[in-house]
mmCIF file of C-alpha atoms in Angstrom:
data_model
loop_
_atom_site.group_PDB
_atom_site.id
_atom_site.type_symbol
_atom_site.label_atom_id
_atom_site.label_comp_id
_atom_site.label_asym_id
_atom_site.label_seq_id
_atom_site.Cartn_x
_atom_site.Cartn_y
_atom_site.Cartn_z
ATOM 1 C CA MET A 80 1.154 17.637 1.050
ATOM 2 C CA LYS A 81 1.747 15.335 4.112
ATOM 3 C CA ALA A 82 -0.040 11.765 4.599
ATOM 4 C CA ARG A 83 -0.673 9.325 7.252
ATOM 5 C CA LEU A 84 0.212 5.931 7.526
ATOM 6 C CA ILE A 85 -1.956 3.641 10.299
ATOM 7 C CA ILE A 86 -0.241 -0.352 10.052
ATOM 8 C CA ARG A 87 -1.940 -2.472 12.368
ATOM 9 C CA ASN A 88 -2.010 -6.780 12.786
ATOM 10 C CA PHE A 89 0.686 -6.912 9.730
ATOM 11 C CA GLY A 90 3.884 -8.766 9.974
ATOM 12 C CA PRO A 91 6.214 -7.198 12.490
ATOM 13 C CA ILE A 92 4.140 -4.158 12.682
ATOM 14 C CA ASN A 93 1.541 -4.561 15.591
ATOM 15 C CA ASP A 94 0.085 -0.854 15.987
ATOM 16 C CA LEU A 95 1.268 2.041 13.654
ATOM 17 C CA ASP A 96 0.241 5.299 13.833
ATOM 18 C CA ILE A 97 2.583 8.277 11.899
ATOM 19 C CA GLU A 98 2.785 10.931 9.891
ATOM 20 C CA ILE A 99 3.934 10.993 6.202
ATOM 21 C CA SER A 100 5.839 13.656 4.390
ATOM 22 C CA LYS A 101 8.348 14.134 1.837
ATOM 23 C CA PHE A 102 11.168 12.762 3.305
ATOM 24 C CA ASN A 103 11.231 10.733 6.371
ATOM 25 C CA ILE A 104 13.949 8.193 8.928
ATOM 26 C CA LEU A 105 12.698 5.133 9.774
ATOM 27 C CA ILE A 106 15.295 4.372 13.034
ATOM 28 C CA ARG A 107 14.574 1.064 14.235
ATOM 29 C CA PRO A 108 16.271 -1.700 16.520
ATOM 30 C CA HIS A 109 16.373 -5.230 14.115
ATOM 31 C CA ALA A 110 14.300 -6.276 12.962
ATOM 32 C CA SER A 111 11.460 -4.211 14.144
ATOM 33 C CA GLY A 112 9.384 -3.406 10.527
ATOM 34 C CA LYS A 113 11.346 -1.268 8.656
ATOM 35 C CA SER A 114 11.474 -2.504 5.179
ATOM 36 C CA THR A 115 7.737 -3.696 5.572
ATOM 37 C CA ILE A 116 6.873 0.208 6.761
ATOM 38 C CA SER A 117 8.696 1.094 3.007
ATOM 39 C CA LYS A 118 6.844 -1.665 1.067
ATOM 40 C CA VAL A 119 4.246 -0.548 2.527
ATOM 41 C CA LEU A 120 4.429 3.158 1.293
ATOM 42 C CA CYS A 121 6.026 2.295 -1.571
ATOM 43 C CA VAL A 122 2.714 -0.033 -2.990
ATOM 44 C CA MET A 123 -0.075 2.596 -1.500
ATOM 45 C CA HIS A 124 2.111 5.549 -3.374
ATOM 46 C CA SER A 125 2.043 3.668 -6.603
ATOM 47 C CA PHE A 126 -1.800 2.518 -6.607
ATOM 48 C CA ALA A 127 -2.347 6.352 -5.990
ATOM 49 C CA ASP A 128 -0.339 7.269 -8.534
ATOM 50 C CA TYR A 129 -3.127 4.902 -10.634
ATOM 51 C CA PHE A 130 -6.158 6.338 -9.428
ATOM 52 C CA SER A 131 -5.422 9.719 -9.610
ATOM 53 C CA ALA A 132 -4.285 9.045 -12.861
ATOM 54 C CA GLY A 133 -8.145 8.210 -14.283
ATOM 55 C CA TYR A 134 -6.645 4.461 -14.882
ATOM 56 C CA GLN A 135 -9.581 2.165 -15.335
ATOM 57 C CA PRO A 136 -10.598 0.124 -13.126
ATOM 58 C CA PHE A 137 -7.929 -2.162 -11.040
ATOM 59 C CA ARG A 138 -10.116 -5.240 -11.669
ATOM 60 C CA GLU A 139 -9.826 -4.785 -15.772
ATOM 61 C CA LYS A 140 -6.476 -4.128 -15.249
ATOM 62 C CA PHE A 141 -4.219 -6.267 -13.076
ATOM 63 C CA LEU A 142 -7.282 -9.582 -13.397
ATOM 64 C CA SER A 143 -7.247 -11.410 -16.091
ATOM 65 C CA ASP A 144 -10.857 -13.178 -17.755
ATOM 66 C CA GLU A 145 -9.197 -16.614 -16.204
ATOM 67 C CA LEU A 146 -8.330 -15.254 -12.621
ATOM 68 C CA TYR A 147 -11.942 -13.322 -12.284
ATOM 69 C CA SER A 148 -15.694 -13.992 -12.476
ATOM 70 C CA GLU A 149 -18.805 -12.487 -11.141
ATOM 71 C CA ASN A 150 -19.399 -15.765 -10.017
ATOM 72 C CA GLY A 151 -17.073 -16.491 -8.149
ATOM 73 C CA LYS A 152 -15.629 -19.181 -10.074
#
């Protein structure tokens, strides 16, 4: 299955819209955002795995009672 990655105004990346497949090669000049793209893909892939597995909602899993409250305190 192919996916699309869109990044705007994040780190060194101003505007990116690419199709992601099972195997991708990033070739760009030094300091152009290759590592940023890789990190974003890794994080998004982790979240996709987490949510597709049917786990509890994000805030219940990652935020403790001390860090989160409904009234923002």
